[in-house]
Short mmCIF file of C-alpha atoms and ligand atoms in Angstrom, two decimals:
data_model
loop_
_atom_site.label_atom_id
_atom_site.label_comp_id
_atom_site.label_asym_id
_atom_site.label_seq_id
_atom_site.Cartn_x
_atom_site.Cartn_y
_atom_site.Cartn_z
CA UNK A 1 37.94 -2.86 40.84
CA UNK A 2 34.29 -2.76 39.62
CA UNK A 3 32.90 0.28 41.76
CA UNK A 4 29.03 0.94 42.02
CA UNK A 5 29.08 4.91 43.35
CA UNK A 6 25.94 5.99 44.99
CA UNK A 7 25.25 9.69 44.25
CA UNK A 8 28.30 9.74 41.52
CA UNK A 9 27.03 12.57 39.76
CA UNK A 10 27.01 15.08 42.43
CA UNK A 11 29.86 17.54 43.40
CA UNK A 12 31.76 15.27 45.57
CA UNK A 13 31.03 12.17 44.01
CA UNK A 14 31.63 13.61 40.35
CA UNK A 15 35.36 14.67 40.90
CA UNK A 16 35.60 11.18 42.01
CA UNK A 17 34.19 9.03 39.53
CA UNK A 18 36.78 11.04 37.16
CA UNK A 19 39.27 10.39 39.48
CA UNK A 20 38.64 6.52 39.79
CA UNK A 21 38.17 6.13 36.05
CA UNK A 22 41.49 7.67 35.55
CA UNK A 23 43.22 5.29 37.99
CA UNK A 24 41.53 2.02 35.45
CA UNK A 25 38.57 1.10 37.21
CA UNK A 26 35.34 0.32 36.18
CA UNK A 27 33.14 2.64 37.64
CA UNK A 28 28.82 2.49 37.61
CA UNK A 29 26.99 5.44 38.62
CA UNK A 30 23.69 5.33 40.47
CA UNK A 31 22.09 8.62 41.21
CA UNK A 32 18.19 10.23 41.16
CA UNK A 33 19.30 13.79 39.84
CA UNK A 34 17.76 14.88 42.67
CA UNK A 35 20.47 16.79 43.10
CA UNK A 36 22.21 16.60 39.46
CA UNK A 37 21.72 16.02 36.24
CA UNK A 38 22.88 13.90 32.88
CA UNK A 39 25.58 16.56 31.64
CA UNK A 40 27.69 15.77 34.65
CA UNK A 41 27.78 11.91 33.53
CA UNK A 42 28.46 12.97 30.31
CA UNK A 43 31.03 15.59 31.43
CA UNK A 44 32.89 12.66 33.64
CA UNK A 45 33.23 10.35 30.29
CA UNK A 46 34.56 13.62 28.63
CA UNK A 47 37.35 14.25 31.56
CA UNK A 48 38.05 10.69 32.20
CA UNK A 49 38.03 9.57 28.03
CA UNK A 50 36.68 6.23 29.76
CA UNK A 51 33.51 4.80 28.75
CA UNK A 52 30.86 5.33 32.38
CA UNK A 53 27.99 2.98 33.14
CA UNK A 54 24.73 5.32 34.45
CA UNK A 55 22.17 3.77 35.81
CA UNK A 56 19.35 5.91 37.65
CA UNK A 57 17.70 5.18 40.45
CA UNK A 58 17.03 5.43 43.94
CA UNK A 59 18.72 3.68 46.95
CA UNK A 60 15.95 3.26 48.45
CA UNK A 61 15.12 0.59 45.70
CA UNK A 62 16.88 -2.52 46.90
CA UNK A 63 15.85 -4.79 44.06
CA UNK A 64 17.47 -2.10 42.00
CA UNK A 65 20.73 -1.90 43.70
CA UNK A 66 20.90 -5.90 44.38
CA UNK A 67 20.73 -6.66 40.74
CA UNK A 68 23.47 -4.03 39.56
CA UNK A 69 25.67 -5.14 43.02
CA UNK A 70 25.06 -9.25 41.17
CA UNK A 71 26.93 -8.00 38.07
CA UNK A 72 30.02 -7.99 39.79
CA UNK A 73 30.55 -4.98 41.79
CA UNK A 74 33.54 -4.94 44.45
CA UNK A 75 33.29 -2.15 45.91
CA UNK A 76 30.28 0.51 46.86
CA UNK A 77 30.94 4.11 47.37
CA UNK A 78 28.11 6.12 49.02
CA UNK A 79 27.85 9.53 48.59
CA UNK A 80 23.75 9.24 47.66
CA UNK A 81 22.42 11.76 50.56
CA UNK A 82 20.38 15.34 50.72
CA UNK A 83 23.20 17.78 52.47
CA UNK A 84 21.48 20.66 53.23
CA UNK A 85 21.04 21.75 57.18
CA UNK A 86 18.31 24.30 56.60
CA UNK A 87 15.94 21.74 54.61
CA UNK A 88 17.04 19.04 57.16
CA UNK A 89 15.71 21.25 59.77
CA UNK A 90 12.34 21.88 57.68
CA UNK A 91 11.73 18.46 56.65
CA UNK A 92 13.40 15.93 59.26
CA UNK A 93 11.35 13.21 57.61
CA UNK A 94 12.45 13.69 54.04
CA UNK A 95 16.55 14.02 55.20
CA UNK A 96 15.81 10.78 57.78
CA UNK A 97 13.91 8.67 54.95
CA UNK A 98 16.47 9.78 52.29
CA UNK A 99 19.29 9.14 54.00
CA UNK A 100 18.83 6.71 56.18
CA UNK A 101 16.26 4.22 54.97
CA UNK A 102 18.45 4.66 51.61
CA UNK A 103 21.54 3.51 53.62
CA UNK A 104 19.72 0.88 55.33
CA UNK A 105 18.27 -0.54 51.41
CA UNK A 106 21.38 0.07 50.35
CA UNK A 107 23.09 -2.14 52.85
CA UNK A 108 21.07 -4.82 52.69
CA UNK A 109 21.34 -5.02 48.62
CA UNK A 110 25.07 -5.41 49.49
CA UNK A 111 24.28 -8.49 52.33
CA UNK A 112 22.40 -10.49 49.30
CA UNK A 113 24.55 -10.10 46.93
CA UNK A 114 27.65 -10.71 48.99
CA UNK A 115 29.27 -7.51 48.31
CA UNK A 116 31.46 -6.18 51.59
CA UNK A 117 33.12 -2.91 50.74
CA UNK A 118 32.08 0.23 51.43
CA UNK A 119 33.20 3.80 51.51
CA UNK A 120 30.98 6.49 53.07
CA UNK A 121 30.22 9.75 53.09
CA UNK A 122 30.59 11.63 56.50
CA UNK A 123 31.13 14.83 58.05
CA UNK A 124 32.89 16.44 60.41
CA UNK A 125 29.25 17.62 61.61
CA UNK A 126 29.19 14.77 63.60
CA UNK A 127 31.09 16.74 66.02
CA UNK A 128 28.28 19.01 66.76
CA UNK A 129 30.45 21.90 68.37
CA UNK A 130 34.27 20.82 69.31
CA UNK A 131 35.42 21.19 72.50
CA UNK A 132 39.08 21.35 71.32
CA UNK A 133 40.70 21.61 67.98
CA UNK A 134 42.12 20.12 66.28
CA UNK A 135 39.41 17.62 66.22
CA UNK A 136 40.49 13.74 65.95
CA UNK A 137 38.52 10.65 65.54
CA UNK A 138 37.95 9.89 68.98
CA UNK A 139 36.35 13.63 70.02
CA UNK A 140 32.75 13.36 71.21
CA UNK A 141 29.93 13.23 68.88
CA UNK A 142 27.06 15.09 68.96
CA UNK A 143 23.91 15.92 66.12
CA UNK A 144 23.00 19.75 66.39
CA UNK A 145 20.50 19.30 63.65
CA UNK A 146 18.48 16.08 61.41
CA UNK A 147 21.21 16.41 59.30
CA UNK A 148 24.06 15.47 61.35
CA UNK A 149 21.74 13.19 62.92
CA UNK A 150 21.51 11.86 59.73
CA UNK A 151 25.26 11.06 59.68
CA UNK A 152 25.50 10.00 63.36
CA UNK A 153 22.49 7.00 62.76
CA UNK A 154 24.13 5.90 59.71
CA UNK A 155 27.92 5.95 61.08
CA UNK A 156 26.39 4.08 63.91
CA UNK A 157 24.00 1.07 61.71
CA UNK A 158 27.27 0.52 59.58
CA UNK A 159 29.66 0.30 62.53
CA UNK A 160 27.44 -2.25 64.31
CA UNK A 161 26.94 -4.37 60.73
CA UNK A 162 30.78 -4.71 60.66
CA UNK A 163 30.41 -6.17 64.53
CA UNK A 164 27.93 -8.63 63.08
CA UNK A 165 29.53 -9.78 59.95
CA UNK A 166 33.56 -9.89 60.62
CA UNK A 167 33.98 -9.69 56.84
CA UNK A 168 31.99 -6.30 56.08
CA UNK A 169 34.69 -3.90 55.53
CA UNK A 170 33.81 0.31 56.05
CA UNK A 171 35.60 3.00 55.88
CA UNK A 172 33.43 6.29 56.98
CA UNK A 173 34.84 9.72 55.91
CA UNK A 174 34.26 12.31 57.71
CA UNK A 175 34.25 15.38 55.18
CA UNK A 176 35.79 18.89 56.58
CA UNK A 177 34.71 21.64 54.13
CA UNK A 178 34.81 20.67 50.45
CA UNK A 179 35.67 23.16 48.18
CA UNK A 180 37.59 23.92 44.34
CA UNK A 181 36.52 22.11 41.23
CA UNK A 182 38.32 20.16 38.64
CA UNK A 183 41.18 21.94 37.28
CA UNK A 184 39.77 21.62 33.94
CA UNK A 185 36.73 23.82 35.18
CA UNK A 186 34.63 21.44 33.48
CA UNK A 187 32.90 19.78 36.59
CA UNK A 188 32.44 21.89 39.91
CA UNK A 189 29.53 22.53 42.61
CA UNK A 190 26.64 23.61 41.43
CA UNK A 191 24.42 24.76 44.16
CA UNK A 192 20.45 24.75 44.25
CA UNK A 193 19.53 28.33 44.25
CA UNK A 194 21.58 30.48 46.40
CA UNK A 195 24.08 28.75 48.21
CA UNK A 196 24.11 27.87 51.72
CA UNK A 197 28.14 27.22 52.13
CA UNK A 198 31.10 30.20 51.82
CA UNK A 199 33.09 29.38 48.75
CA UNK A 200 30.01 29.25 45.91
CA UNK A 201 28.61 31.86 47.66
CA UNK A 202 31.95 33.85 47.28
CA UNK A 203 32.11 32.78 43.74
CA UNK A 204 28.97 33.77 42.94
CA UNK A 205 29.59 37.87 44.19
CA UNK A 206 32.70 37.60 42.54
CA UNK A 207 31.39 36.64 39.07
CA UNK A 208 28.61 38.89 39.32
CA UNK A 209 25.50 37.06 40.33
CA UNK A 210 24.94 38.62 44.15
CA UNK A 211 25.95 41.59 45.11
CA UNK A 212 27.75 40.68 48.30
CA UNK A 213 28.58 38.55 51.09
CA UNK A 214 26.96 38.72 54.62
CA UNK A 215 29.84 37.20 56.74
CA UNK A 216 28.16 36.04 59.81
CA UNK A 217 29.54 37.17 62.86
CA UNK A 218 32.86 39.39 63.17
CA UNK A 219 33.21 38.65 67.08
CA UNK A 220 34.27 35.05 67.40
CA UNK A 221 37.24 34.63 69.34
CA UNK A 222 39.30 33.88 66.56
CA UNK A 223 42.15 35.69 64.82
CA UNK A 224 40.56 38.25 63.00
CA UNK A 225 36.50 37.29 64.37
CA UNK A 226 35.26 35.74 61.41
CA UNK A 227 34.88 32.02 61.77
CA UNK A 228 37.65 29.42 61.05
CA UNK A 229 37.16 26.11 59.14
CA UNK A 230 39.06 23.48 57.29
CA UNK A 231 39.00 23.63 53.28
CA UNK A 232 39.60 21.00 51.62
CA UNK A 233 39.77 20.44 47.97
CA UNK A 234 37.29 18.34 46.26
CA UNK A 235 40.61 16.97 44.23
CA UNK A 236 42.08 15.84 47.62
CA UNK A 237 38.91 14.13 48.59
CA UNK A 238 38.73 12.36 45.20
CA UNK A 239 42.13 11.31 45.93
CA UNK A 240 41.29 9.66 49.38
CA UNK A 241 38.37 7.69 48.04
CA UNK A 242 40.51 5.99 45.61
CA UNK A 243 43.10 4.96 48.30
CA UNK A 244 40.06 4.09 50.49
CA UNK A 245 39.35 1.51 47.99
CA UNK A 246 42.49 0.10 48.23
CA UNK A 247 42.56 -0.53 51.87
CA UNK A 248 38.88 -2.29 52.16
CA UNK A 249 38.42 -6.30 52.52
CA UNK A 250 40.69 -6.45 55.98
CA UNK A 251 36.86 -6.32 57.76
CA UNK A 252 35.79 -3.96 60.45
CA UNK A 253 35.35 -0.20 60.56
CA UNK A 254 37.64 2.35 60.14
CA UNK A 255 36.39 6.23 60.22
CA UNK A 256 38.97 8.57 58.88
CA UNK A 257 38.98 12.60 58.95
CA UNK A 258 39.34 14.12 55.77
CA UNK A 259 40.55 17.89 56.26
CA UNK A 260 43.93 19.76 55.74
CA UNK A 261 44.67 20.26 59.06
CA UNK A 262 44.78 23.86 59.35
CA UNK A 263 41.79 26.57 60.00
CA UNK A 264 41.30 29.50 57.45
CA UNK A 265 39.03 32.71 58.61
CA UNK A 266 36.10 33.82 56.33
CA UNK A 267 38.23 36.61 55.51
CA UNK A 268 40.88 34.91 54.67
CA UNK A 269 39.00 32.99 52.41
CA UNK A 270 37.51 36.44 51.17
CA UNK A 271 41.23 37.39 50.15
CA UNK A 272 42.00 34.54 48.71
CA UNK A 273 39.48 34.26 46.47
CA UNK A 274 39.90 38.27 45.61
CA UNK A 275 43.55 36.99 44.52
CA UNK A 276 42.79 34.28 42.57
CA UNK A 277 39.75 35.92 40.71
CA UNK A 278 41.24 39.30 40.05
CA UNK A 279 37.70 40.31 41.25
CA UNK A 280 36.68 42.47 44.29
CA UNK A 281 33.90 40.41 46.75
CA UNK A 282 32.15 43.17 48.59
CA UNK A 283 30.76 42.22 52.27
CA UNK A 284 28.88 43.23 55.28
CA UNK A 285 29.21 41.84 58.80
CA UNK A 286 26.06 40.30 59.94
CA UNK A 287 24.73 38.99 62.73
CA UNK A 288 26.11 35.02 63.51
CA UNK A 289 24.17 32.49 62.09
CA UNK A 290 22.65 30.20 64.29
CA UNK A 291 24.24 26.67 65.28
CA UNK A 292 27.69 28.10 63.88
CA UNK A 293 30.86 27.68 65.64
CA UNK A 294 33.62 29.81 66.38
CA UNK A 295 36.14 27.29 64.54
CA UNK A 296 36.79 23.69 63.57
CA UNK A 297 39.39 21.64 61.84
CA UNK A 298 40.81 18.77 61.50
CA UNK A 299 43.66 16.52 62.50
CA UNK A 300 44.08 14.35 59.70
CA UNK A 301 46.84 12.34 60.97
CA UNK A 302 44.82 8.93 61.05
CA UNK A 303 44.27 9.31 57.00
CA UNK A 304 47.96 9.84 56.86
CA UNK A 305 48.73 7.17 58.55
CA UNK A 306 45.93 4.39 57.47
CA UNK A 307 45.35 5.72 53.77
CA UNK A 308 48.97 7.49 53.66
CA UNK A 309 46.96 10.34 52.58
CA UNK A 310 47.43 14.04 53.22
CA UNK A 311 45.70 17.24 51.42
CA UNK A 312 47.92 18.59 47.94
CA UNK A 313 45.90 21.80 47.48
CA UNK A 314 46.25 25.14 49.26
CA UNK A 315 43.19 27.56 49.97
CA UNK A 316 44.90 29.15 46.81
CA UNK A 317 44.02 26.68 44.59
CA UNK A 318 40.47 25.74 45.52
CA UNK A 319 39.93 29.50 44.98
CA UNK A 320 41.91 29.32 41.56
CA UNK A 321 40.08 26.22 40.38
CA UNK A 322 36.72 26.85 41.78
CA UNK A 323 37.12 30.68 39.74
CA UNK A 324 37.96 28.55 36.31
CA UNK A 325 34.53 26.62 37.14
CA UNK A 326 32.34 29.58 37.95
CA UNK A 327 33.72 32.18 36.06
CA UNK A 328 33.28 29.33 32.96
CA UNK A 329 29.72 28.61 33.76
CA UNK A 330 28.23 31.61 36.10
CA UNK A 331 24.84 29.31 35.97
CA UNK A 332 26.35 25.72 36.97
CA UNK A 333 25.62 23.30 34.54
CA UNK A 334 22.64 25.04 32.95
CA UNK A 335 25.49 27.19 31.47
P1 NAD B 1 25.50 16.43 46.10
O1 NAD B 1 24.11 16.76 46.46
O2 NAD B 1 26.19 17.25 45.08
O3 NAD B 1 25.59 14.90 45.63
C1 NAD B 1 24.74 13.89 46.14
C2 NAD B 1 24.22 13.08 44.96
O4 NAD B 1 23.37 12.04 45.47
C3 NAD B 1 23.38 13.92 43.99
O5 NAD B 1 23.81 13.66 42.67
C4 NAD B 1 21.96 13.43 44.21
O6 NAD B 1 21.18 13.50 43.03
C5 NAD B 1 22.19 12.01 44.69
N1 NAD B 1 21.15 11.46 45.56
C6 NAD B 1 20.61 12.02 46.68
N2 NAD B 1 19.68 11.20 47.21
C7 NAD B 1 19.64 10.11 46.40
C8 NAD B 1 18.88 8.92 46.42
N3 NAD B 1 17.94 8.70 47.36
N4 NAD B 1 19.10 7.99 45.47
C9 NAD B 1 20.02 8.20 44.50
N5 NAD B 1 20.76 9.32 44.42
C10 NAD B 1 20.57 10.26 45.37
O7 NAD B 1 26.34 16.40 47.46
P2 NAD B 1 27.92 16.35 47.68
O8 NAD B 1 28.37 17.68 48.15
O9 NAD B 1 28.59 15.72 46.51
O10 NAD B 1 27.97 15.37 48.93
C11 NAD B 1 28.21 13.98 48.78
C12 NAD B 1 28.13 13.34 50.16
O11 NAD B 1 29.08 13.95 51.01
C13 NAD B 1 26.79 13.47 50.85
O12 NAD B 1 26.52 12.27 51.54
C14 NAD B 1 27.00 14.61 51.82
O13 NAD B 1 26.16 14.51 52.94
C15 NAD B 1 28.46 14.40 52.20
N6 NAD B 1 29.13 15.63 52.65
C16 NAD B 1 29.13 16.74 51.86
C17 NAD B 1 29.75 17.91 52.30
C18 NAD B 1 29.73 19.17 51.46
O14 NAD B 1 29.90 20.26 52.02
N7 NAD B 1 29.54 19.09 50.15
C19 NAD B 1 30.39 17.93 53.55
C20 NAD B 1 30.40 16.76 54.31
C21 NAD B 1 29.77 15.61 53.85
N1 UDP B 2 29.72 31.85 56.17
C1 UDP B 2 29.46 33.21 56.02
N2 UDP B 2 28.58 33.60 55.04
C2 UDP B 2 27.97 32.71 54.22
C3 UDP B 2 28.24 31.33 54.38
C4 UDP B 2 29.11 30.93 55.37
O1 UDP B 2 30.00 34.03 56.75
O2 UDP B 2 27.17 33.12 53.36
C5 UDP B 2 30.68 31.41 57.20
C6 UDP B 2 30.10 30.50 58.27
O3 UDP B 2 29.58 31.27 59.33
C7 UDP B 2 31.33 29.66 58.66
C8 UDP B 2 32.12 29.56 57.36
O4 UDP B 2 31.67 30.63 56.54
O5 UDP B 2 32.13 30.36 59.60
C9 UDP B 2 31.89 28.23 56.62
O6 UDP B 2 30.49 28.05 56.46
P1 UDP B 2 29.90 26.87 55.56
O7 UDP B 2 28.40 26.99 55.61
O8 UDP B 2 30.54 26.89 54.22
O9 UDP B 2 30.39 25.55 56.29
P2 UDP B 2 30.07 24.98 57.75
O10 UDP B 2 29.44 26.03 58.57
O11 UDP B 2 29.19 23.82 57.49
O12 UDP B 2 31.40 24.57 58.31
#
């Protein structure tokens, strides 16, 4: 297929283009940098030994994205968003403008030029706080910042264009907690200044850059009081958008979680990573941070059973493979 990925040369949607260029098809990147930069493009041509089409832009520029999407394209993956909660909650205009109004340009590029398949990007904070785990499709949804809401409005303006036009065909993916890197160590996430999320923070005490950890909160009810999520590797995630592909064109709207299924504590992931490194992460209980909840994870059964898709990688080897990527480059790709 002839795949135009939104956002392809970010953390997620880098592991992917790789992964898609590996399984034959022809793959065009659009992406701002906002968030990235032209040595992961080149890096995915290096991995993949396949020539990749970059083109970049913006999604909010429809004439843009219609005339790449009239060369051809099948398919549209859309990973082209701005991720981060804190800046979402100082700048609800930027994250709404960004992320929705790209969606919306974005979507209407595909109506003119007739192209009907799309993959999305979503997350599992869409269910605001769970009441149960694990969480399936059908649990209630609920923004807890402009973020999520983020997510929610654009979940919502794809579902109802697949009412409209019987042969628009979505699949939304609701993310759990990304983590690992390529096992080459070649590509991997390379946060904006200090990272917001466990595992790059973790990596970057362990290679040397901070000098520890603040785990927030140690009195969840949880196993050991540290809170639980899902880890996923970015590998497995790769893997689900290229059998995503394959299951587009039927029409309608499909939203699939993408997790392993199982809940890991902060510790946990603390020892693991300790393990895999060969390097101690010193830490200090803190206070909880706010919004967080005790634990979520997934039931991924639907993926299993729509995508036959499950997770291959162990909290073991997202350590392992996220250690080959940091300990490789301790400053991301500026290193
Ligand atoms: P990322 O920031 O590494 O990648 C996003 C890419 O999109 C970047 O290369 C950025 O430059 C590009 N981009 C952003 N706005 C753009 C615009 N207006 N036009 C063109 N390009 C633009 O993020 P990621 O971790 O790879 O996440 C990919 C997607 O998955 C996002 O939609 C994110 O919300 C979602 N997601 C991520 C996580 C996570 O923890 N990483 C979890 C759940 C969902
Ligand atoms: N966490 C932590 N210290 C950090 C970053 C995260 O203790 O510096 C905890 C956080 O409270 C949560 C888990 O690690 O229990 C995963 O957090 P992350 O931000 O990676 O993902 P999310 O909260 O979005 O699930």
């Amino acid at each position: 297929m002839k795949v135009l990925v939104c956002g392809g040369a970010g953390y997620i949607g880098s592991h992917t283009c790789v992964t898609l260029l590996e399984h034959g098809h022809d793959v065009v990147i659009f992406d701002n940098f906002s968030n990235s930069s032209q040595v992961v493009v080149d890096r995915i041509g290096e991995l993949s030994g396949a020539s990749v089409r970059f083109v970049r832009g913006d999604v909010r520029d429809q004439d843009a994205l219609e005339t790449l999407l009239a060369d051809g394209v099948d398919a549209v993956i859309h990973f082209a968003a701005l991720k981060d909660v804190s800046g979402s909650c100082q700048q609800p205009l930027v994250y709404f403008e960004n992320n929705i109004v790209g969606t919306i340009a974005l979507l209407h590029a595909m109506q003119s030029a007739g192209v009907k398949n799309l993959v999305f990007s979503s997350s599992a904070t869409v269910y605001g706080e769970p009441e149960a785990v694990p969480i399936t499709e059908s649990a209630p949804l609920r923004a807890t910042n402009p973020y999520g809401l983020t997510k929610l409005v654009m979940e919502q303006v794809i579902g109802e264009l697949c009412k409209t036009d019987p042969e628009f065909s979505a699949i939304l993916l609701r993310y759990f907690n990304p983590a690992g890197a390529h096992p080459s160590g070649h590509i991997g996430e390379d946060p904006n200044g200090a990272p917001s999320n466990l595992l790059p923070y973790v990596a970057q005490v362990a290679v040397g850059l901070r000098d520890r950890l603040d785990i927030f909160g140690n009195d969840y009810p949880t196993r050991d009081g540290t809170g639980v999520r899902d880890y996923i590797h970015v590998m497995d995630l790769a893997d689900a958008h290229v059998k995503a592909l394959q299951k587009l064109g039927q029409g309608g709207c499909v939203t699939l979680n993408l997790g392993a299924g199982r809940g890991h504590s902060v510790l946990e992931v603390v020892s693991a990573f300790e393990c895999a490194s060969g390097r101690r992460v010193p830490y200090q209980f803190v206070a909880r941070r706010h919004g967080d909840v005790a634990e979520a994870w997934a039931d991924p059964s639907r993926a299993e059973k729509i995508l036959g898709w499950h997770a291959q990688y162990n909290l073991r080897r997202m350590c392992e493979d996220a250690w080959r990527w940091q300990s490789g480059h301790p400053n991301g790709y500026r290193s």
